[in-house]
Amino acid sequence: MKAVILICLLIGSPLLLRGQVLLETQQGDIVTFAPNAVTSSLFGVLNANDQSLSVRFLYGLPNPVGVLPKKYFSFGLKAKPTNGIASLISDGKLSAGANISAAFTKIDLFTCGGKYLDFVTINTSYEAFKYDLFKADTLFKSQIYSKRFKGFNLGLSYNLLVKGAHLFVVSMGYSRKNNISSLKLIDITDQTASYDSSGVNRTLSNKLSARKGTYKEFDRYPIRVSYTYVPPDGGVGVKPGWSLYLKRDSSEDKRIMDLGVLLFFTTSKIGSRMPVVGINLQADDFSDVQRRNNGLLNRLSLGLTSVFPIIE
Amino acid sequence: MKEFDLFLEMKFTGSVLDAEVILENSFKVGNWMSVPSKKSFIKQLDNYQIKDDVLDVSMLLRGKNGATGNLTVTIDKKERDVLEATIEEGIGRDSTEISV
């Protein structure tokens, strides 16, 4: 239904919308933003790692001295099951969370013609999730409880495209986070036994999935630096591109930096090159500040992102 | 002084992030209207005036390498010229002079 509303807004737009290509890291953070051709307008991103599905669209303001807009508003909507797609509906209850985002982009902040082109984006998002939690070291009746997470994020990113092929991005901001991904997912089964004088022993069971451990919420000020090689538009066949990023954001320990590389494959559609799949390899806590006797190879993780156009 | 109706239409392929059309080496044409069905941007300039008999038109594109743009110039409902450019090293350019 929400996607239908977005499509309706799109059709009603007075300007020809321009599509964008989004690539995400394993945590669902946008690492590459590449505005694309006028022929595309609405994109969906499926992140297999956090099992989320999102749609975004752009709205451009008229440009008094140029053909294409230089100021854009973009809106995004992401649905993400709390405990993965497998538990999207648990015990008849929908356990999905939502992330709503809005952004403003201005092209040519410091550049004014030539081989350098920059654009700055201010983005904000709000997300809401509900988690079932289990805490062993408390009263029996209080061990299972629910927690609502409401997170607000604000960010600023500066993007510089050099000679049409090299995209440098620096972003920073504020983010409300929690440690839910580090808590172990467990299945809880409550059994109630009753005995009847006829000799029948009946057992009733109630199953629930919950996260075990101490739940925490905290503020973070994420910083990310990335470089992306963008393959040229046009041509035939599959062309690869890649992105290297260093970031500090999602973990509890402020010192932790993650280093990642995202390899993506593009195909050509009406002259535009669009990534269709991205493979993300990330070294968590790259400099090993936690010193948990855990080698770099053990801290590597692999993720998958798929980008697909909804409207062209 | 010459006066005529000028109609401009631009089409793009790929990631063109900035496009300028300059008339008579000084006037940047802005506030284009999009035509989603044709996937193009159009601009109508009625009673456009130039000092001499030649209309200078130039086009500048910026964006991703390999992206293209083409500009069709129509004067008094007659198609007169098509400018084409492909972005290399971040820039694409083309220009023409049309006798009117």
Short mmCIF file of C-alpha atoms in Angstrom, two decimals:
data_model
loop_
_atom_site.label_atom_id
_atom_site.label_comp_id
_atom_site.label_asym_id
_atom_site.label_seq_id
_atom_site.Cartn_x
_atom_site.Cartn_y
_atom_site.Cartn_z
CA MET A 1 0.00 0.00 0.00
CA LYS A 2 2.82 2.38 0.92
CA ALA A 3 4.58 1.56 -2.34
CA VAL A 4 1.36 2.33 -4.22
CA ILE A 5 1.20 5.76 -2.52
CA LEU A 6 4.80 6.44 -3.53
CA ILE A 7 4.06 5.47 -7.13
CA CYS A 8 0.98 7.73 -7.17
CA LEU A 9 3.06 10.65 -5.87
CA LEU A 10 5.59 9.94 -8.56
CA ILE A 11 3.07 9.98 -11.39
CA GLY A 12 1.62 13.23 -10.06
CA SER A 13 4.99 14.94 -9.99
CA PRO A 14 5.37 17.95 -12.27
CA LEU A 15 9.05 17.22 -12.91
CA LEU A 16 10.64 14.26 -14.59
CA LEU A 17 12.17 12.45 -11.68
CA ARG A 18 15.67 11.14 -11.80
CA GLY A 19 16.50 7.77 -10.38
CA GLN A 20 19.31 6.93 -8.08
CA VAL A 21 21.41 3.94 -7.34
CA LEU A 22 21.88 2.96 -3.77
CA LEU A 23 24.32 0.50 -2.39
CA GLU A 24 24.20 -0.53 1.22
CA THR A 25 26.60 -2.01 3.69
CA GLN A 26 25.67 -5.05 5.72
CA GLN A 27 24.15 -2.88 8.43
CA GLY A 28 21.91 -1.22 5.88
CA ASP A 29 23.89 2.03 5.72
CA ILE A 30 23.98 3.71 2.34
CA VAL A 31 27.59 3.74 1.22
CA THR A 32 27.16 4.85 -2.38
CA PHE A 33 24.74 7.40 -3.66
CA ALA A 34 24.89 7.88 -7.40
CA PRO A 35 22.11 9.89 -9.03
CA ASN A 36 21.26 8.19 -12.29
CA ALA A 37 19.60 8.83 -15.60
CA VAL A 38 16.40 10.73 -16.23
CA THR A 39 14.82 7.52 -17.45
CA SER A 40 14.61 6.03 -13.98
CA SER A 41 12.78 7.27 -10.96
CA LEU A 42 12.03 4.77 -8.23
CA PHE A 43 14.29 2.09 -6.86
CA GLY A 44 13.96 -0.81 -4.49
CA VAL A 45 16.89 -2.12 -2.48
CA LEU A 46 16.88 -5.62 -1.05
CA ASN A 47 19.53 -6.11 1.59
CA ALA A 48 19.89 -9.85 2.10
CA ASN A 49 22.05 -9.39 5.17
CA ASP A 50 19.61 -7.52 7.37
CA GLN A 51 16.69 -8.88 5.33
CA SER A 52 15.22 -5.48 4.68
CA LEU A 53 13.37 -4.10 1.70
CA SER A 54 13.33 -0.40 0.93
CA VAL A 55 12.09 2.01 -1.72
CA ARG A 56 13.30 5.55 -2.41
CA PHE A 57 12.31 8.24 -4.84
CA LEU A 58 13.61 11.65 -5.79
CA TYR A 59 11.89 14.97 -6.46
CA GLY A 60 13.82 17.69 -8.28
CA LEU A 61 13.19 21.44 -7.99
CA PRO A 62 13.22 23.60 -11.15
CA ASN A 63 16.60 25.09 -12.05
CA PRO A 64 16.48 28.76 -13.19
CA VAL A 65 19.80 28.56 -15.07
CA GLY A 66 20.06 24.93 -16.20
CA VAL A 67 18.23 22.02 -17.77
CA LEU A 68 18.36 19.56 -14.88
CA PRO A 69 17.42 20.24 -11.26
CA LYS A 70 20.28 20.92 -8.87
CA LYS A 71 18.23 20.59 -5.71
CA TYR A 72 16.48 17.36 -4.82
CA PHE A 73 14.30 16.04 -2.08
CA SER A 74 14.28 12.29 -1.61
CA PHE A 75 12.07 10.12 0.51
CA GLY A 76 12.60 6.54 1.57
CA LEU A 77 10.72 3.82 3.31
CA LYS A 78 12.23 0.64 4.67
CA ALA A 79 10.52 -2.39 6.16
CA LYS A 80 12.65 -4.74 8.17
CA PRO A 81 11.53 -7.80 10.11
CA THR A 82 12.68 -7.57 13.73
CA ASN A 83 14.19 -11.05 13.76
CA GLY A 84 14.56 -11.72 10.03
CA ILE A 85 12.15 -12.77 7.30
CA ALA A 86 11.72 -16.22 8.81
CA SER A 87 10.05 -14.66 11.85
CA LEU A 88 8.18 -11.88 10.09
CA ILE A 89 4.94 -13.29 11.46
CA SER A 90 5.38 -14.94 14.81
CA ASP A 91 2.46 -16.40 16.75
CA GLY A 92 0.07 -14.53 14.48
CA LYS A 93 1.71 -11.16 15.19
CA LEU A 94 3.54 -9.05 12.63
CA SER A 95 7.01 -8.34 13.95
CA ALA A 96 8.23 -5.84 11.35
CA GLY A 97 9.87 -2.51 12.09
CA ALA A 98 9.92 0.55 9.89
CA ASN A 99 12.40 3.20 8.88
CA ILE A 100 11.21 6.44 7.28
CA SER A 101 13.80 8.80 5.82
CA ALA A 102 13.98 12.12 4.03
CA ALA A 103 16.93 13.87 2.45
CA PHE A 104 17.84 17.08 0.67
CA THR A 105 20.60 17.13 -1.94
CA LYS A 106 22.27 20.10 -3.57
CA ILE A 107 24.52 19.66 -6.59
CA ASP A 108 27.52 22.02 -6.95
CA LEU A 109 28.14 23.22 -3.42
CA PHE A 110 31.76 24.30 -3.96
CA THR A 111 32.32 23.29 -7.59
CA CYS A 112 31.09 25.38 -10.50
CA GLY A 113 31.79 23.62 -13.77
CA GLY A 114 34.81 21.64 -14.89
CA LYS A 115 35.84 18.06 -14.24
CA TYR A 116 34.90 18.16 -10.56
CA LEU A 117 31.29 17.91 -9.45
CA ASP A 118 30.23 17.81 -5.82
CA PHE A 119 26.92 17.34 -4.08
CA VAL A 120 25.96 17.55 -0.44
CA THR A 121 23.13 15.63 1.19
CA ILE A 122 21.41 16.28 4.51
CA ASN A 123 19.40 13.30 5.60
CA THR A 124 17.22 12.40 8.52
CA SER A 125 15.47 9.20 9.43
CA TYR A 126 13.25 7.78 12.12
CA GLU A 127 12.95 4.11 12.88
CA ALA A 128 10.74 2.11 15.18
CA PHE A 129 11.11 -1.50 16.23
CA LYS A 130 9.63 -3.74 18.90
CA TYR A 131 11.77 -6.46 20.41
CA ASP A 132 10.96 -9.42 22.65
CA LEU A 133 13.72 -9.81 25.22
CA PHE A 134 14.70 -12.48 27.74
CA LYS A 135 16.61 -11.79 30.93
CA ALA A 136 17.55 -14.86 33.00
CA ASP A 137 18.77 -13.22 36.23
CA THR A 138 15.47 -11.75 37.42
CA LEU A 139 12.07 -12.84 38.74
CA PHE A 140 10.54 -15.66 36.71
CA LYS A 141 7.45 -13.67 35.70
CA SER A 142 9.62 -10.72 34.56
CA GLN A 143 12.09 -12.72 32.48
CA ILE A 144 10.25 -12.17 29.18
CA TYR A 145 9.45 -8.56 28.31
CA SER A 146 8.99 -6.31 25.28
CA LYS A 147 10.97 -3.21 24.44
CA ARG A 148 10.14 -0.51 21.90
CA PHE A 149 13.03 1.17 20.16
CA LYS A 150 12.54 4.59 18.58
CA GLY A 151 15.67 5.89 16.91
CA PHE A 152 16.32 9.26 15.32
CA ASN A 153 19.20 9.77 12.90
CA LEU A 154 20.62 12.92 11.35
CA GLY A 155 23.44 12.98 8.86
CA LEU A 156 25.42 15.13 6.46
CA SER A 157 27.38 13.72 3.55
CA TYR A 158 29.69 15.43 1.11
CA ASN A 159 30.24 13.73 -2.26
CA LEU A 160 32.84 14.64 -4.86
CA LEU A 161 32.81 13.09 -8.34
CA VAL A 162 36.22 13.48 -9.98
CA LYS A 163 36.61 13.13 -13.77
CA GLY A 164 33.31 11.28 -14.04
CA ALA A 165 34.59 8.04 -12.53
CA HIS A 166 35.89 8.54 -8.99
CA LEU A 167 33.41 9.23 -6.22
CA PHE A 168 34.71 10.31 -2.79
CA VAL A 169 32.22 10.50 0.07
CA VAL A 170 32.64 11.80 3.63
CA SER A 171 29.65 11.57 5.93
CA MET A 172 28.99 12.23 9.59
CA GLY A 173 26.04 12.70 11.89
CA TYR A 174 24.10 11.61 14.95
CA SER A 175 22.49 8.23 15.39
CA ARG A 176 20.51 6.53 18.16
CA LYS A 177 21.51 2.86 18.26
CA ASN A 178 20.96 -0.30 20.28
CA ASN A 179 22.87 -3.52 20.78
CA ILE A 180 20.09 -5.85 19.60
CA SER A 181 22.18 -7.44 16.83
CA SER A 182 24.78 -8.57 19.37
CA LEU A 183 22.18 -10.31 21.58
CA LYS A 184 21.64 -14.01 20.97
CA LEU A 185 18.31 -15.05 19.41
CA ILE A 186 16.73 -17.87 21.40
CA ASP A 187 13.50 -19.87 21.28
CA ILE A 188 11.54 -20.06 24.52
CA THR A 189 8.98 -22.79 25.11
CA ASP A 190 6.65 -22.51 28.13
CA GLN A 191 5.01 -25.85 28.96
CA THR A 192 2.00 -26.29 31.20
CA ALA A 193 1.18 -29.85 32.31
CA SER A 194 -2.22 -30.98 33.58
CA TYR A 195 -3.37 -34.41 34.72
CA ASP A 196 -6.90 -35.73 34.50
CA SER A 197 -8.40 -38.44 36.72
CA SER A 198 -9.19 -40.42 33.54
CA GLY A 199 -5.44 -41.00 33.26
CA VAL A 200 -4.64 -38.43 30.54
CA ASN A 201 -1.49 -36.32 31.01
CA ARG A 202 -1.80 -33.18 28.85
CA THR A 203 1.05 -30.77 28.02
CA LEU A 204 0.40 -27.32 26.52
CA SER A 205 3.29 -25.38 25.06
CA ASN A 206 3.67 -21.76 24.01
CA LYS A 207 6.64 -20.81 21.82
CA LEU A 208 8.31 -17.41 21.56
CA SER A 209 11.52 -16.10 19.99
CA ALA A 210 13.43 -13.51 22.00
CA ARG A 211 16.85 -11.92 22.34
CA LYS A 212 18.85 -12.95 25.39
CA GLY A 213 21.15 -10.60 27.29
CA THR A 214 21.27 -7.05 28.55
CA TYR A 215 19.58 -4.65 26.12
CA LYS A 216 21.20 -1.21 25.79
CA GLU A 217 20.49 1.97 23.84
CA PHE A 218 23.16 4.57 23.18
CA ASP A 219 24.05 7.63 21.08
CA ARG A 220 26.58 7.42 18.28
CA TYR A 221 28.19 9.98 16.03
CA PRO A 222 28.95 7.96 12.91
CA ILE A 223 31.74 8.95 10.55
CA ARG A 224 32.31 7.30 7.18
CA VAL A 225 34.83 7.85 4.44
CA SER A 226 34.51 6.00 1.15
CA TYR A 227 35.90 5.85 -2.34
CA THR A 228 33.95 4.33 -5.22
CA TYR A 229 35.08 3.54 -8.71
CA VAL A 230 32.02 4.11 -10.90
CA PRO A 231 32.09 2.19 -14.22
CA PRO A 232 31.23 4.32 -17.29
CA ASP A 233 27.69 4.39 -18.66
CA GLY A 234 26.78 2.73 -21.93
CA GLY A 235 28.34 -0.30 -23.57
CA VAL A 236 27.14 -3.87 -23.32
CA GLY A 237 27.60 -6.73 -20.87
CA VAL A 238 28.38 -6.67 -17.20
CA LYS A 239 30.85 -4.12 -15.83
CA PRO A 240 32.13 -4.24 -12.24
CA GLY A 241 32.60 -1.32 -9.89
CA TRP A 242 33.89 -1.27 -6.35
CA SER A 243 33.78 0.77 -3.20
CA LEU A 244 36.16 0.93 -0.26
CA TYR A 245 34.98 2.39 3.04
CA LEU A 246 36.14 3.02 6.57
CA LYS A 247 33.46 3.74 9.14
CA ARG A 248 32.77 4.15 12.80
CA ASP A 249 29.16 3.94 13.84
CA SER A 250 27.08 0.98 14.92
CA SER A 251 28.90 -0.57 17.85
CA GLU A 252 28.87 0.29 21.56
CA ASP A 253 32.61 0.83 21.70
CA LYS A 254 33.34 4.26 20.23
CA ARG A 255 36.85 3.26 19.19
CA ILE A 256 35.76 0.47 16.84
CA MET A 257 36.36 1.10 13.14
CA ASP A 258 35.09 -1.18 10.39
CA LEU A 259 36.85 -1.47 7.04
CA GLY A 260 34.88 -2.82 4.12
CA VAL A 261 34.92 -3.34 0.40
CA LEU A 262 31.80 -3.54 -1.71
CA LEU A 263 32.03 -5.10 -5.14
CA PHE A 264 29.07 -4.47 -7.41
CA PHE A 265 28.12 -5.56 -10.90
CA THR A 266 26.32 -3.27 -13.31
CA THR A 267 24.26 -3.89 -16.41
CA SER A 268 23.29 -1.35 -19.03
CA LYS A 269 19.68 -0.25 -19.42
CA ILE A 270 18.83 2.47 -21.93
CA GLY A 271 22.37 3.78 -21.66
CA SER A 272 22.40 3.83 -17.85
CA ARG A 273 24.58 1.49 -15.86
CA MET A 274 22.81 0.21 -12.79
CA PRO A 275 24.18 -2.09 -10.12
CA VAL A 276 22.11 -5.24 -9.92
CA VAL A 277 23.94 -6.98 -7.11
CA GLY A 278 26.55 -6.00 -4.55
CA ILE A 279 28.81 -8.22 -2.45
CA ASN A 280 30.06 -6.65 0.75
CA LEU A 281 33.10 -7.91 2.65
CA GLN A 282 33.72 -6.18 5.96
CA ALA A 283 36.46 -6.45 8.56
CA ASP A 284 34.71 -5.63 11.83
CA ASP A 285 36.88 -3.80 14.36
CA PHE A 286 39.64 -3.52 11.77
CA SER A 287 42.32 -2.29 14.18
CA ASP A 288 41.29 -4.86 16.87
CA VAL A 289 40.80 -2.37 19.71
CA GLN A 290 38.70 -4.94 21.59
CA ARG A 291 41.63 -7.42 21.68
CA ARG A 292 39.46 -10.46 22.16
CA ASN A 293 42.09 -12.84 20.80
CA ASN A 294 40.04 -12.95 17.64
CA GLY A 295 42.07 -12.92 14.40
CA LEU A 296 41.20 -10.67 11.46
CA LEU A 297 39.93 -13.63 9.44
CA ASN A 298 37.42 -14.41 12.21
CA ARG A 299 36.16 -10.83 12.16
CA LEU A 300 35.45 -10.84 8.42
CA SER A 301 31.82 -10.92 7.41
CA LEU A 302 30.14 -11.23 4.03
CA GLY A 303 26.89 -9.59 2.95
CA LEU A 304 24.73 -9.23 -0.14
CA THR A 305 22.78 -6.28 -1.49
CA SER A 306 20.54 -6.32 -4.51
CA VAL A 307 19.29 -3.25 -6.37
CA PHE A 308 16.31 -3.43 -8.66
CA PRO A 309 14.37 -0.72 -10.49
CA ILE A 310 10.65 -0.59 -9.79
CA ILE A 311 9.87 2.08 -12.39
CA GLU A 312 11.98 3.02 -15.38
CA MET B 1 17.50 42.32 -35.22
CA LYS B 2 15.80 38.97 -35.93
CA GLU B 3 12.86 37.48 -34.09
CA PHE B 4 11.59 33.88 -34.17
CA ASP B 5 10.01 31.12 -32.10
CA LEU B 6 12.65 28.83 -30.63
CA PHE B 7 11.93 25.34 -29.32
CA LEU B 8 14.60 23.29 -27.56
CA GLU B 9 14.40 19.61 -26.55
CA MET B 10 17.02 17.68 -24.56
CA LYS B 11 17.33 13.94 -24.03
CA PHE B 12 19.83 12.09 -21.87
CA THR B 13 21.17 8.62 -21.37
CA GLY B 14 23.16 7.67 -18.30
CA SER B 15 24.04 9.81 -15.30
CA VAL B 16 24.11 13.40 -16.51
CA LEU B 17 24.07 15.43 -13.28
CA ASP B 18 24.33 18.92 -14.72
CA ALA B 19 23.36 20.27 -18.15
CA GLU B 20 23.50 23.83 -19.46
CA VAL B 21 22.31 25.28 -22.75
CA ILE B 22 23.77 28.71 -23.57
CA LEU B 23 22.42 30.96 -26.34
CA GLU B 24 24.46 33.76 -27.89
CA ASN B 25 27.37 32.90 -25.51
CA SER B 26 25.63 34.60 -22.59
CA PHE B 27 22.04 33.49 -21.94
CA LYS B 28 21.72 30.31 -19.83
CA VAL B 29 18.34 28.75 -20.56
CA GLY B 30 16.62 27.67 -17.34
CA ASN B 31 13.29 26.38 -15.98
CA TRP B 32 12.90 23.56 -18.46
CA MET B 33 9.78 21.44 -18.40
CA SER B 34 9.94 17.68 -18.24
CA VAL B 35 7.97 15.42 -20.58
CA PRO B 36 7.91 12.01 -18.88
CA SER B 37 6.26 10.27 -21.84
CA LYS B 38 9.15 11.29 -24.13
CA LYS B 39 11.76 11.12 -21.37
CA SER B 40 12.93 14.56 -22.36
CA PHE B 41 13.14 18.16 -21.14
CA ILE B 42 11.70 20.95 -23.30
CA LYS B 43 11.89 24.76 -23.44
CA GLN B 44 9.79 27.08 -25.59
CA LEU B 45 11.08 30.62 -26.22
CA ASP B 46 8.54 32.64 -28.24
CA ASN B 47 9.60 35.80 -30.07
CA TYR B 48 13.26 35.23 -29.26
CA GLN B 49 15.47 38.04 -30.59
CA ILE B 50 19.08 38.04 -31.80
CA LYS B 51 21.16 40.96 -33.01
CA ASP B 52 22.61 39.41 -36.17
CA ASP B 53 21.67 36.56 -38.56
CA VAL B 54 23.42 33.76 -36.64
CA LEU B 55 22.17 31.96 -33.52
CA ASP B 56 24.95 30.58 -31.32
CA VAL B 57 23.94 27.49 -29.34
CA SER B 58 26.25 25.60 -27.00
CA MET B 59 25.65 22.69 -24.66
CA LEU B 60 27.67 21.62 -21.60
CA LEU B 61 27.20 18.33 -19.75
CA ARG B 62 28.75 17.13 -16.49
CA GLY B 63 28.40 13.78 -14.76
CA LYS B 64 29.41 10.18 -15.13
CA ASN B 65 31.65 9.12 -18.00
CA GLY B 66 29.82 7.51 -20.91
CA ALA B 67 26.58 9.42 -20.25
CA THR B 68 25.19 11.30 -23.25
CA GLY B 69 22.96 14.25 -24.05
CA ASN B 70 21.46 15.55 -27.25
CA LEU B 71 19.78 18.85 -27.95
CA THR B 72 17.37 19.40 -30.82
CA VAL B 73 16.98 23.02 -31.96
CA THR B 74 13.72 23.91 -33.74
CA ILE B 75 13.18 27.39 -35.20
CA ASP B 76 9.70 28.46 -36.31
CA LYS B 77 8.54 24.81 -36.12
CA LYS B 78 11.36 23.63 -38.39
CA GLU B 79 14.07 21.34 -36.97
CA ARG B 80 17.39 23.03 -37.69
CA ASP B 81 20.17 21.25 -35.83
CA VAL B 82 20.98 18.51 -33.30
CA LEU B 83 23.84 18.86 -30.81
CA GLU B 84 25.31 15.68 -29.32
CA ALA B 85 27.92 15.06 -26.62
CA THR B 86 29.28 12.16 -24.59
CA ILE B 87 30.84 12.78 -21.19
CA GLU B 88 34.55 11.98 -21.00
CA GLU B 89 36.71 12.84 -18.00
CA GLY B 90 33.59 14.31 -16.38
CA ILE B 91 32.64 16.75 -19.18
CA GLY B 92 30.80 16.74 -22.52
CA ARG B 93 30.53 19.70 -24.90
CA ASP B 94 29.05 20.60 -28.28
CA SER B 95 28.14 23.85 -30.01
CA THR B 96 26.77 25.14 -33.31
CA GLU B 97 25.93 28.29 -35.24
CA ILE B 98 22.59 28.40 -37.05
CA SER B 99 21.84 30.96 -39.79
CA VAL B 100 18.37 32.44 -39.43
#
